[in-house]
Coordinates of C-alpha atoms and ligand atoms in Angstrom, one line a residue:
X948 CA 0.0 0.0 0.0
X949 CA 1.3 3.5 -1.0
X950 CA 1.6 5.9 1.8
X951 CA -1.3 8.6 1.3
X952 CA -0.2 12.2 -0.5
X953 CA -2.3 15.1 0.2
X954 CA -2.4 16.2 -3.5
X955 CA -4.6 13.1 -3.5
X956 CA -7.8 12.7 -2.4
X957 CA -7.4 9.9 -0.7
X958 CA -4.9 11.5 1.4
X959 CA -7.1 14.5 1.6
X960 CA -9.8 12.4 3.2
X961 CA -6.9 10.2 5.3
X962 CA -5.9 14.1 6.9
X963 CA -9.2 15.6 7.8
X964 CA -10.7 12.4 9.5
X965 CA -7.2 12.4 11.3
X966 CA -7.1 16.4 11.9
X967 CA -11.0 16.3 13.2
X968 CA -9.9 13.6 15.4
X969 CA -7.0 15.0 17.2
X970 CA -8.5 18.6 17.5
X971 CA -11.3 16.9 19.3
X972 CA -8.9 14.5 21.5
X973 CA -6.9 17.7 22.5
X974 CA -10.2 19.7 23.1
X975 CA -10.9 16.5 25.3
X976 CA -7.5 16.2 27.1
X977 CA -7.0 19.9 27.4
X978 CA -10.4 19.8 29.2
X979 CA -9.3 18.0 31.9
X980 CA -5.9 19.4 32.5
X981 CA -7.9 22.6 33.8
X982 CA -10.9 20.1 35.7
X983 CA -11.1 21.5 38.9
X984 CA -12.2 18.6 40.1
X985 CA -9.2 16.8 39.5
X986 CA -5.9 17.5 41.9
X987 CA -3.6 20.1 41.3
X988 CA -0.7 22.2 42.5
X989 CA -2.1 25.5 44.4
X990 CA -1.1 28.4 42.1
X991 CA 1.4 30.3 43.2
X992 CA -0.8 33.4 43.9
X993 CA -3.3 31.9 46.3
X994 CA 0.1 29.4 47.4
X995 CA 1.6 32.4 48.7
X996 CA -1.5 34.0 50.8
X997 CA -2.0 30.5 52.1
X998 CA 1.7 30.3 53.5
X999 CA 1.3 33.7 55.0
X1000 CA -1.6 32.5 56.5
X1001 CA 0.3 29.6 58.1
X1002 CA 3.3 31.9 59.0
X1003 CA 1.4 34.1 60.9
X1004 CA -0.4 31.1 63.0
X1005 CA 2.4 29.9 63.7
X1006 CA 3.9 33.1 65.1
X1007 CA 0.9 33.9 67.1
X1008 CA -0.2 30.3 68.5
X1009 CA 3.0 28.0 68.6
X1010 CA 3.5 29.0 72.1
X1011 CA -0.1 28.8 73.1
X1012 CA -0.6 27.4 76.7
X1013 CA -3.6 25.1 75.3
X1014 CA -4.1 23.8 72.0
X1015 CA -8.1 23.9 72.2
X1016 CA -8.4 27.3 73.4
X1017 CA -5.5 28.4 70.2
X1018 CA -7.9 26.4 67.8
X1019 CA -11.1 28.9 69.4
X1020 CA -9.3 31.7 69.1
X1021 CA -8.4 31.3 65.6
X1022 CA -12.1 30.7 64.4
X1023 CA -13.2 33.7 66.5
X1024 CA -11.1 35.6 64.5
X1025 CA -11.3 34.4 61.5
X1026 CA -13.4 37.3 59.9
X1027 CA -14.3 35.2 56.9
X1028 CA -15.7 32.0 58.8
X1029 CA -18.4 30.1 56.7
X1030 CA -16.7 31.4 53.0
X1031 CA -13.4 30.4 54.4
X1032 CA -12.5 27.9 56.9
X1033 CA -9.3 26.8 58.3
X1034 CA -9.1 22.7 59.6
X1035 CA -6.0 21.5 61.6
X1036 CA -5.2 17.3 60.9
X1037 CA -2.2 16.3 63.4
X1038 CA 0.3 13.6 62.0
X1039 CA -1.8 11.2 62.4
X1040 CA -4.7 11.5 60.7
X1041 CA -6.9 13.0 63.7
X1042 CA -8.9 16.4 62.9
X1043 CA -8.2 18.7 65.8
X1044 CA -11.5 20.6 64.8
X1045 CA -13.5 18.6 63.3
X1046 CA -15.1 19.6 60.1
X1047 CA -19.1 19.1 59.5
X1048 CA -21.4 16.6 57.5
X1049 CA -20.6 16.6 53.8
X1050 CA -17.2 18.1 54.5
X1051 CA -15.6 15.6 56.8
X1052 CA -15.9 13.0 54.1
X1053 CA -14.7 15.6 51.3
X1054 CA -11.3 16.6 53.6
X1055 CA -10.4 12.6 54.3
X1056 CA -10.6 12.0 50.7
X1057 CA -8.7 15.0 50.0
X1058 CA -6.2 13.9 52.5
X1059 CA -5.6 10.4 50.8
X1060 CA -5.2 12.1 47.6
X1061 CA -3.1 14.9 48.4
X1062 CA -1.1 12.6 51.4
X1063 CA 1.0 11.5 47.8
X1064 CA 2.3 15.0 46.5
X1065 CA 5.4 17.4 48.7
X1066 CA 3.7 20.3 47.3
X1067 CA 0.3 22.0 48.8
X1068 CA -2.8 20.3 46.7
X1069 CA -5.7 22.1 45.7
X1070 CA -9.3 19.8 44.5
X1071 CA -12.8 21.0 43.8
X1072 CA -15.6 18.9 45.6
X1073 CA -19.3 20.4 44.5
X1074 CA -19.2 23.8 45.8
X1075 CA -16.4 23.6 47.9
X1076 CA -12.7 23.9 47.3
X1077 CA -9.8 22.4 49.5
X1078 CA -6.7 23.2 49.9
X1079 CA -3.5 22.1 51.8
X1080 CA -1.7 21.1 53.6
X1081 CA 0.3 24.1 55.4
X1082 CA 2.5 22.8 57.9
X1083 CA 2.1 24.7 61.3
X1084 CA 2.7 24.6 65.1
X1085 CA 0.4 25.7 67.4
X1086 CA 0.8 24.9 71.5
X1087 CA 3.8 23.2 70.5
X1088 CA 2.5 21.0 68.3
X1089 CA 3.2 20.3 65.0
X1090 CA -0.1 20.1 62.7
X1091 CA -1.4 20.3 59.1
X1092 CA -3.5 22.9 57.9
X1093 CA -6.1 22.6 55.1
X1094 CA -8.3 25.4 53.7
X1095 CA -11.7 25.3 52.8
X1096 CA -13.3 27.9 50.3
X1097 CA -16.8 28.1 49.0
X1098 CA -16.4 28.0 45.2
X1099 CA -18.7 29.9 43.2
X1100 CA -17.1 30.3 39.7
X1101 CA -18.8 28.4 37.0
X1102 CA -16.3 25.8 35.6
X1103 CA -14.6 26.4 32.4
X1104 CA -16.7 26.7 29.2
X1105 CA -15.3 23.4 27.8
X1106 CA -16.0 21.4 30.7
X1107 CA -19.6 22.4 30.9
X1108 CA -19.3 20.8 27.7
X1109 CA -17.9 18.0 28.6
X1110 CA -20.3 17.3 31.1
X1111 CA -23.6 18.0 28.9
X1112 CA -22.6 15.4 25.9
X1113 CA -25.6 17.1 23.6
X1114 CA -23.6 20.4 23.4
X1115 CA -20.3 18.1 23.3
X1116 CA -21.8 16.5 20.1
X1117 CA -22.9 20.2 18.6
X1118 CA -19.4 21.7 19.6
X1119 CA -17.6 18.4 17.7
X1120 CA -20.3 19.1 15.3
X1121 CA -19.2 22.6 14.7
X1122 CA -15.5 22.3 14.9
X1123 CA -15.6 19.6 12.2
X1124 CA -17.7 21.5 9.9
X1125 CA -15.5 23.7 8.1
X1126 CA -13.1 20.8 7.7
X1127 CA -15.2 18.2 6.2
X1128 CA -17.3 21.2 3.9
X1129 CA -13.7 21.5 2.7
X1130 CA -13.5 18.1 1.9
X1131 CA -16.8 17.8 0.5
X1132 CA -15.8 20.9 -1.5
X1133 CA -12.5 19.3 -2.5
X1134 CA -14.6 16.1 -3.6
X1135 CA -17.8 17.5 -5.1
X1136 CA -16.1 20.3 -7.7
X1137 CA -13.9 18.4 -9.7
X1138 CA -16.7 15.8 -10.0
X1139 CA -18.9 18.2 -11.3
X1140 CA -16.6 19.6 -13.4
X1141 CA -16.1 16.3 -14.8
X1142 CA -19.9 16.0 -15.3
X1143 CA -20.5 19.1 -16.9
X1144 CA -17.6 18.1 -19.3
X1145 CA -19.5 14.8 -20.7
X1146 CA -22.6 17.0 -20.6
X1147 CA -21.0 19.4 -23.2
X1148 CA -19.8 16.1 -25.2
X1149 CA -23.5 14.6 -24.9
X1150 CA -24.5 17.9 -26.4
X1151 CA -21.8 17.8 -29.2
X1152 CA -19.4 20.3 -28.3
X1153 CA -16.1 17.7 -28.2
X1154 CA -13.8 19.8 -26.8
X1155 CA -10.8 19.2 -24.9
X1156 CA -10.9 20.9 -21.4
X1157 CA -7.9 21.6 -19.7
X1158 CA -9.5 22.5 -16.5
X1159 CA -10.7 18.9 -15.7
X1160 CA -6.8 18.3 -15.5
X1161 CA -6.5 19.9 -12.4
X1162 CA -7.3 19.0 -8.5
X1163 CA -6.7 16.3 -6.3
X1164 CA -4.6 13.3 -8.2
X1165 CA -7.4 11.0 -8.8
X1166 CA -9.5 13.7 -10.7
X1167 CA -6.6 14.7 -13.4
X1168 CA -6.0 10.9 -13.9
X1169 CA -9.4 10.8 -14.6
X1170 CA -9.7 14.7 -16.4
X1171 CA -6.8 13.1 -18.7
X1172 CA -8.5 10.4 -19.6
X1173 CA -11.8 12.1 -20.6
X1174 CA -9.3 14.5 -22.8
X1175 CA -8.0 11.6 -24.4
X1176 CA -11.4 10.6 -25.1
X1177 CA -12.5 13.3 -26.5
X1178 CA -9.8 13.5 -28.6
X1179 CA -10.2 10.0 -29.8
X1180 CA -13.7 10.9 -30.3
X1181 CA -12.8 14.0 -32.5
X1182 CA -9.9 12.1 -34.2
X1183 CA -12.5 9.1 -35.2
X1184 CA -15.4 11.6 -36.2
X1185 CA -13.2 13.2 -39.1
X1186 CA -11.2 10.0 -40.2
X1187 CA -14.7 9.1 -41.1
X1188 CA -15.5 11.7 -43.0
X1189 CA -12.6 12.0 -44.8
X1190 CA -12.9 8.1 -45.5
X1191 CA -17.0 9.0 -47.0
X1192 CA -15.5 12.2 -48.7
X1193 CA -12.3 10.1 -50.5
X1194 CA -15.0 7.5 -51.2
X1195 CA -17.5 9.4 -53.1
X1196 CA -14.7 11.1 -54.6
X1197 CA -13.1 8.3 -55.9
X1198 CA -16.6 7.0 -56.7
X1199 CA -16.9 9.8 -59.7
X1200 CA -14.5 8.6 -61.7
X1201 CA -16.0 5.2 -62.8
X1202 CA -19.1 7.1 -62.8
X1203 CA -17.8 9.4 -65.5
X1204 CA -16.2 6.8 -67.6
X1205 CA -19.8 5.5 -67.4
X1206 CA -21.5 7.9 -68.9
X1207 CA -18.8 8.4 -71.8
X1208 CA -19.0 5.0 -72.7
X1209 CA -22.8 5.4 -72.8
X1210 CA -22.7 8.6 -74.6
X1211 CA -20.8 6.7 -77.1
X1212 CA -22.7 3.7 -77.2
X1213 CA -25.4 5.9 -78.1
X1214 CA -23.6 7.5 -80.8
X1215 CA -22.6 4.2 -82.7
X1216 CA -26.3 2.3 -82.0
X1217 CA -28.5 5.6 -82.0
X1218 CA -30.7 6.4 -79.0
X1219 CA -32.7 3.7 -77.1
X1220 CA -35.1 3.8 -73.9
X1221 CA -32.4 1.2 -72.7
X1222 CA -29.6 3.4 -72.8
X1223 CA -31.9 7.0 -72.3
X1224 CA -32.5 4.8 -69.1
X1225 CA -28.9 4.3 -68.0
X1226 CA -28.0 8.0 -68.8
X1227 CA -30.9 9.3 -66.4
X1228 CA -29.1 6.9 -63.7
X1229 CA -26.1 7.8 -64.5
X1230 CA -26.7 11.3 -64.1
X1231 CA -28.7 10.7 -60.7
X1232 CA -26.2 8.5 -59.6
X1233 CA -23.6 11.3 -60.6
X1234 CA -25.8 13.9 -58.1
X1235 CA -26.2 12.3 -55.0
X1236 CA -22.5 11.4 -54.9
X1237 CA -21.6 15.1 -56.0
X1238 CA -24.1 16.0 -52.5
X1239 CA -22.7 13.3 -50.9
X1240 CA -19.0 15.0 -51.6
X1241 CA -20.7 18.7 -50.9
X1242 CA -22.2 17.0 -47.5
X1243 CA -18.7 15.1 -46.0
X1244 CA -16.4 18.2 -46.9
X1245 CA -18.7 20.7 -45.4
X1246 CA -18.7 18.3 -42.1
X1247 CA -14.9 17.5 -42.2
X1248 CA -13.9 19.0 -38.5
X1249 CA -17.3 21.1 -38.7
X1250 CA -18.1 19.3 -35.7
X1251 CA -15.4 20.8 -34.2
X1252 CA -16.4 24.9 -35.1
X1253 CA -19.0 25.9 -32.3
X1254 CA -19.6 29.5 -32.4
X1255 CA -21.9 31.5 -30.0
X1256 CA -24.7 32.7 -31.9
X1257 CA -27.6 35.1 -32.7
X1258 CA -30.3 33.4 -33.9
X1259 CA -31.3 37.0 -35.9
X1260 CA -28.0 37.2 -37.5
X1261 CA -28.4 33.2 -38.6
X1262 CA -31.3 32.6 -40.4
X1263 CA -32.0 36.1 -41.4
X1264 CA -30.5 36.2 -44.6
X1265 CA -32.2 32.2 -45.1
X1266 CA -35.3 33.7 -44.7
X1267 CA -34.7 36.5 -47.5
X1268 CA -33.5 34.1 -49.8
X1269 CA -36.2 32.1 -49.4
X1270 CA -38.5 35.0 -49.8
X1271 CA -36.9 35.7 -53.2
X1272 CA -36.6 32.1 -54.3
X1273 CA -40.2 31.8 -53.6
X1274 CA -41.0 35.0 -55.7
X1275 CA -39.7 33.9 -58.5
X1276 CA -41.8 30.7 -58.7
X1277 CA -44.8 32.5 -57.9
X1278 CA -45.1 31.6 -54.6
X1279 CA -44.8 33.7 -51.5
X1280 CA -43.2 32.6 -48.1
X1281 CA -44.4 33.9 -44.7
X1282 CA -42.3 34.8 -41.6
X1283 CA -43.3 37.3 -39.1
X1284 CA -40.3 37.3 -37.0
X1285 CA -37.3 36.2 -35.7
X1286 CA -37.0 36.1 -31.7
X1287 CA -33.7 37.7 -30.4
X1288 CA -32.1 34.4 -28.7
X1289 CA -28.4 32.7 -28.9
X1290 CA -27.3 29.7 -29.5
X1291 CA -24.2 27.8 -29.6
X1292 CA -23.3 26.0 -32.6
X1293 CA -22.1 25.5 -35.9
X1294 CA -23.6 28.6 -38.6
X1295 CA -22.9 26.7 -41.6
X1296 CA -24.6 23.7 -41.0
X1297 CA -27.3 25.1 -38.9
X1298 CA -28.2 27.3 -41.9
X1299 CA -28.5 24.5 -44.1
X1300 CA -30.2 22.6 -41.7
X1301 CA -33.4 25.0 -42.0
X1302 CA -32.6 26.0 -45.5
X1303 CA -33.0 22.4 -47.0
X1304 CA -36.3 22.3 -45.2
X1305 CA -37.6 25.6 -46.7
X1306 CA -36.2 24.9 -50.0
X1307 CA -38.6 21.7 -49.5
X1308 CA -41.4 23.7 -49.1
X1309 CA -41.0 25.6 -51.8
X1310 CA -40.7 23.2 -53.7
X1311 CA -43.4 21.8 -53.1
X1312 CA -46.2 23.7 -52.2
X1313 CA -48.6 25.2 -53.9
X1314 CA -48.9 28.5 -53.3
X1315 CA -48.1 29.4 -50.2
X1316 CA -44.8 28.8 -46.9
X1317 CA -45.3 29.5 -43.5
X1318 CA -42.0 29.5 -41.5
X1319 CA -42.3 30.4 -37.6
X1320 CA -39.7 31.3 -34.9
X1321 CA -40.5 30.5 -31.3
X1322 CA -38.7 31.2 -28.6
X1323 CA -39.8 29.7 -24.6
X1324 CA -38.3 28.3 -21.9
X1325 CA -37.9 25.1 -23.7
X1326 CA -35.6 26.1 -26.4
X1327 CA -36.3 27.7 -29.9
X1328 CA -39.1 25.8 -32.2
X1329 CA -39.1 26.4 -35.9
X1330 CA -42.0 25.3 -37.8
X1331 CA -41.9 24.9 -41.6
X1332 CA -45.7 24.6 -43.5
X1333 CA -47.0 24.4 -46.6
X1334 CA -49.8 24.3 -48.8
X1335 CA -48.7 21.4 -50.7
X1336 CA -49.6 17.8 -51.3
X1337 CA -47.6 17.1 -47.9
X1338 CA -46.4 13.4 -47.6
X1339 CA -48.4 10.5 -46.4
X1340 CA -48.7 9.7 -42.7
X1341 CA -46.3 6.1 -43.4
X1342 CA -43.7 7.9 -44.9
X1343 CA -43.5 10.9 -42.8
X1344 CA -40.7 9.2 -40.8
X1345 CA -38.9 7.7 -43.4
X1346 CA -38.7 10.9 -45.3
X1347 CA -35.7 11.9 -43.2
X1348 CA -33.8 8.8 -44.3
X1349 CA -30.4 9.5 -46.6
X1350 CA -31.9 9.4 -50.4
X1351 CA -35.3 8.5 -49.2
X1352 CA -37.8 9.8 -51.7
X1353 CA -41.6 9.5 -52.1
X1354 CA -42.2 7.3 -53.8
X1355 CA -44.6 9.1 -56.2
X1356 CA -44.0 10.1 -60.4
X1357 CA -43.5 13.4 -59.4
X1358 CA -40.6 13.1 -57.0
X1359 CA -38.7 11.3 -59.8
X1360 CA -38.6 14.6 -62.2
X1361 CA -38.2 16.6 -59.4
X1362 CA -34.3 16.3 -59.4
X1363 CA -33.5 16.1 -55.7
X1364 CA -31.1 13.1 -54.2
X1365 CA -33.1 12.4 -50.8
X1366 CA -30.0 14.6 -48.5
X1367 CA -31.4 17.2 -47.8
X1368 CA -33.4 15.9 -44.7
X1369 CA -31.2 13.3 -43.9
X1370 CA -28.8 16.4 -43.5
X1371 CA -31.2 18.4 -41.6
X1372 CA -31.5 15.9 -39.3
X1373 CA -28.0 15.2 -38.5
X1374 CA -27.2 18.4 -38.1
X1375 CA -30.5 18.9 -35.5
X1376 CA -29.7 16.0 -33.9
X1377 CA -25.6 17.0 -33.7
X1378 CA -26.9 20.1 -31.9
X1379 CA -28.9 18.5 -29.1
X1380 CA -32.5 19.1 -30.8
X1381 CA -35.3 17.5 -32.5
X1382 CA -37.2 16.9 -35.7
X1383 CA -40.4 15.4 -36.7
X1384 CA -42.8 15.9 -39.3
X1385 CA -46.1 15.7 -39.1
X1386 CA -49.4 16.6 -41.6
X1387 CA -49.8 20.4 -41.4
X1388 CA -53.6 22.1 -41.1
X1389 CA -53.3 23.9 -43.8
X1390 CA -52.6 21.1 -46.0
X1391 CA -49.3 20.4 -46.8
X1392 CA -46.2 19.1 -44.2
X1393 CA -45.1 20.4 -41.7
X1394 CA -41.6 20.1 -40.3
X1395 CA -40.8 21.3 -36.5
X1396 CA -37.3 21.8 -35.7
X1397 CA -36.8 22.5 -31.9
X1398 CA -33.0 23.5 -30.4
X1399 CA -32.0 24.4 -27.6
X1400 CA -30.8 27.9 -26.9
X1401 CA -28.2 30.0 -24.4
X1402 CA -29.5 31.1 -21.4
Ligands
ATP1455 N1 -42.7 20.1 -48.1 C1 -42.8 18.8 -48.7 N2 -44.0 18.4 -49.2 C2 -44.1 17.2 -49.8 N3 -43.1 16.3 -49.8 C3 -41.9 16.6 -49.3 C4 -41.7 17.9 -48.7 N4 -40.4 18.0 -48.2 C5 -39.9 16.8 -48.5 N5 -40.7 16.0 -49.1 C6 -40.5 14.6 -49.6 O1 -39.4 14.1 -48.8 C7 -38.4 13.6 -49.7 C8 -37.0 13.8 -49.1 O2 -36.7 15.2 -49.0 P1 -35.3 15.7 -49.1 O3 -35.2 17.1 -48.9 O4 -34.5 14.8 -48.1 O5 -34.8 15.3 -50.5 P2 -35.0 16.0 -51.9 O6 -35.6 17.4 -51.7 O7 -35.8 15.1 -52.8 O8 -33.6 16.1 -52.4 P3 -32.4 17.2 -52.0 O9 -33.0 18.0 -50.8 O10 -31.3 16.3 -51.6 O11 -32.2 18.0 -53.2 C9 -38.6 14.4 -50.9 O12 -38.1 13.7 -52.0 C10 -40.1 14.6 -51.0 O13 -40.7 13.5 -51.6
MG1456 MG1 -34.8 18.7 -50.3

C-alpha cells in the first residue's frame, strides 16, 4: 500500500478524519488538565496568601498554653468563617477541629489524595474547594493545615461541555464543519466539473478541457482520460469523414467513364429507352454522390467549429432568400419574425439545416410557406408549412432517411437526391435538438425543428 499524499484525495480524506480527530482529542485532554475537580498544584498566587496564613499562626499560636483554646481563638477571628475555613489534621490523621457533615468525608478523601504529592494540593468537591496542607505549630504542636473555600465560579466553558454530551456532540459538530465542507468541497467540484464536461460532449461540443486536469490526483488521472477521449472521439469523427468524402470522390471517376462510354454507345447504335435509361441513372447517380462529396467536406472537423450565436444574424438572410426564391416561382413565403435568442453552434450547418427544409417547401407547395420562430423556456421551435400535397402519414418518418424519396412520379422529375433531410437531421440531432414531421392544417407538411438555446 502507498503511503497517502495530500495532492490526492485519498490522502485529503486520510488528513481531515485524522485532523477532526486530534482537534477533538486535544479539546478532550485539554479539558481535563484545567478540571477543577481533579488534583492540582495550588497556584502560586493563592500558594503564597495560604503560607502567610500559616506563618502568621504559627507566630501567634506556637507558644499557646492550650491547644483547644488556640484552635477557638483562631475561628473567633477568623473574619471570613463560613466562605473560608481553616481545619487542623495532626500527623496522624486526627482532625483537631472537626469539620461538619458533607465536608468531613470531602477533607479525608482530600487527604488520601493529596497525602502522595510534597507540594500543597488544591481539589474541587461540589461547591467547595480544598486546599493544603500548610505545615504549622500551634501549642507546641506540630499540625497540618487545610483550607476550605466556598467556590462559586462556574467551571470552564469546555468542561460544561464535557459534562452536557448534547452540546459536546454540537461543539464536535461545529469544529468539524468547516473541515469536512472542505472536503466535500474538494470532492464534489472536480466531479462536477467532470460531469458538466461529458454534458457538453452529450451535447456535441467535443472539446478538450484543460480544466478537468486539475485538482486532487485521482481527478486529473481521470480529467486526462476524458481529454483523451474526447480526442479519440474528434480524431474518429473526421477519419470518417474524410474516408465518406475520399469515397465518393473516388466514386466519380467510374461514374464518369460510365456515362462516356454510354454517350458513345449511343452515338454508334443511335438512342434507345435502354440506354436514355442508363443516362438518367447515371446522371442521378452522378448527383447524389456530388451531394454526398458537398455533405462530408462541409462536415470535415465542422463538428469541431461551435460559435456562439444570434439566432437573428443566422437565419435572417435564409429567410430572404427564401423570400426571393419563392418569388420567382410565384409563390410567397411567410415569416413574421425572428425572436432575439443565442445559441451555440455550428452557422454553416445550422443554416443549411433550415434551409434544405424551406427549400422543401417551396418546392413543393402550392402556393403558399409558412416558417415560424419561437422562442420559450424550452428552447427555440421552428415550424416549416405548406400548402402542398404534404407526404403520407407512413412515410412521414422515413422521409428523413439518406436518399429516401416519395415514392410518387412526381418526386422522380423533381431532381433532388433524398439529402437534404437526412442532413437536416443530422445536423439537429448533432446540436442537441429535435425533428419530426407531421401533416400540417393547412394542407401540406409540416416540419418542426426544436434546439436548444443559451440562457
Ligand atoms: N414540403 C414537402 N412536401 C411534400 N413532400 C416533401 C416535402 N419535403 C420533403 N418531401 C419529400 O421528402 C423527400 C425527401 O426530402 P429531401 O429534402 O431529403 O430530398 P429532396 O428534396 O428530394 O432532395 P435534396 O433535398 O437532396 O435536393 C422528398 O423527395 C419529398 O418526396
Ligand atoms: Mg430537399
Amino acid at each position: 500500500m502507498n503511503l497517502p499524499k495530500f495532492s490526492s484525495l485519498y490522502g485529503r480524506i486520510f488528513a481531515i478524519f485524522w485532523l477532526t480527530m486530534l482537534l477533538v482529542l486535544i479539546a478532550v485532554i485539554a479539558a481535563s488538565q484545567f478540571d477543577p475537580r481533579q488534583l492540582h498544584d495550588v497556584p502560586s498566587g493563592p500558594l503564597q496568601d495560604m503560607k502567610e496564613k500559616g506563618q502568621e499562626i504559627t507566630s501567634r499560636y506556637q507558644n499557646s498554653p492550650s491547644l483547644r483554646t488556640a484552635l477557638m481563638q483562631i475561628e473567633r477571628n477568623n473574619v471570613d468563617r463560613g466562605k473560608l475555613d481553616y481545619y487542623f489534621n495532626d500527623t496522624n490523621g486526627h482532625w483537631l477541629n472537626p469539620p461538619m457533615g458533607m465536608k468531613v468525608r470531602a477533607l479525608n478523601n482530600f487527604i488520601t489524595q493529596s497525602d502522595k504529592s510534597d507540594l500543597p494540593q488544591q481539589r474541587l468537591y461540589g461547591r467547595l474547594m480544598l486546599a493544603g496542607p500548610i505545615p504549622v505549630v500551634i501549642a507546641n504542636r506540630e499540625l497540618h493545615m487545610y483550607f476550605t473555600v466556598r467556590w462559586h465560579q462556574p467551571p470552564p466553558f469546555l468542561l460544561q461541555l464535557l459534562d452536557k454530551p448534547f452540546q459536546l456532540l454540537l461543539a464536535v459538530m461545529l469544529t468539524s464543519t468547516p473541515l469536512l465542507l472542505w472536503l466535500a468541497w474538494a470532492l464534489s467540484k472536480p466531479a462536477m466539473r467532470l460531469e458538466k464536461a461529458a454534458q457538453k460532449v452529450a451535447r456535441g461540443v467535443i472539446e478538450l478541457d484543460p480544466e478537468l486536469e486539475k485538482g486532487p490526483s485521482e481527478f486529473k488521472q481521470a480529467g486526462a482520460s476524458f481529454n483523451q477521449m474526447v480526442m479519440a472521439i474528434n480524431n474518429k469523427i473526421s477519419e470518417q469523414q474524410r474516408l465518406l468524402s475520399n469515397i465518393s470522390h473516388e466514386l466519380r471517376s467510374p461514374l464518369t467513364r460510365l456515362r462516356m462510354a454510354n454517350a458513345l454507345a449511343i452515338r454508334k447504335q443511335g438512342e434507345s429507352a435502354e440506354l436514355a435509361r442508363i443516362d438518367t441513372e447515371a446522371e442521378r447517380l452522378e448527383l447524389m454522390i456530388n451531394e454526398l462529396l458537398e455533405l462530408s467536406r462541409r462536415q470535415i472537423d465542422a463538428h469541431q467549429i461551435r460559435q456562439h450565436l444570434s439566432i437573428q444574424e443566422l437565419w435572417g438572410d435564409t429567410i430572404e432568400d427564401g423570400k426571393f426564391e419563392a418569388e420567382q416561382q410565384k409563390k410567397t413565403l411567410i415569416c413574421h419574425q425572428i425572436p432575439n435568442a443565442f445559441m451555440t453552434g455550428n452557422p454553416n450547418l445550422l443554416i443549411s439545416a433550415v434551409e434544405n427544409v424551406i427549400r422543401n417547401a417551396i418546392r413543393y407547395c402550392e402556393r403558399f410557406v409558412w416558417v415560424d420562430f419561437q422562442h420559450n423556456n424550452g428552447g427555440l421551435t421552428i415550424k416549416i408549412e405548406d400548402d402542398g400535397p404534404g407526404v403520407d402519414e407512413e412515410e412521414l418518418d422515413a422521409i428523413f432517411r439518406p436518399f429516401y424519396r416519395v415514392s410518387t412520379a412526381r418526386d422522380r422529375h423533381s431532381g433532388g437526391a433524398g439529402l437534404g433531410l437526412a442532413i437536416t437531421h443530422s445536423v439537429v440531432t448533432q446540436h442537441n435538438g429535435h425533428i419530426k414531421a407531421s401533416r400540417s392544417q393547412r394542407g401540406g407538411l409540416e416540419v418542426q425543428i426544436t434546439l436548444p438555446v443559451d440562457l
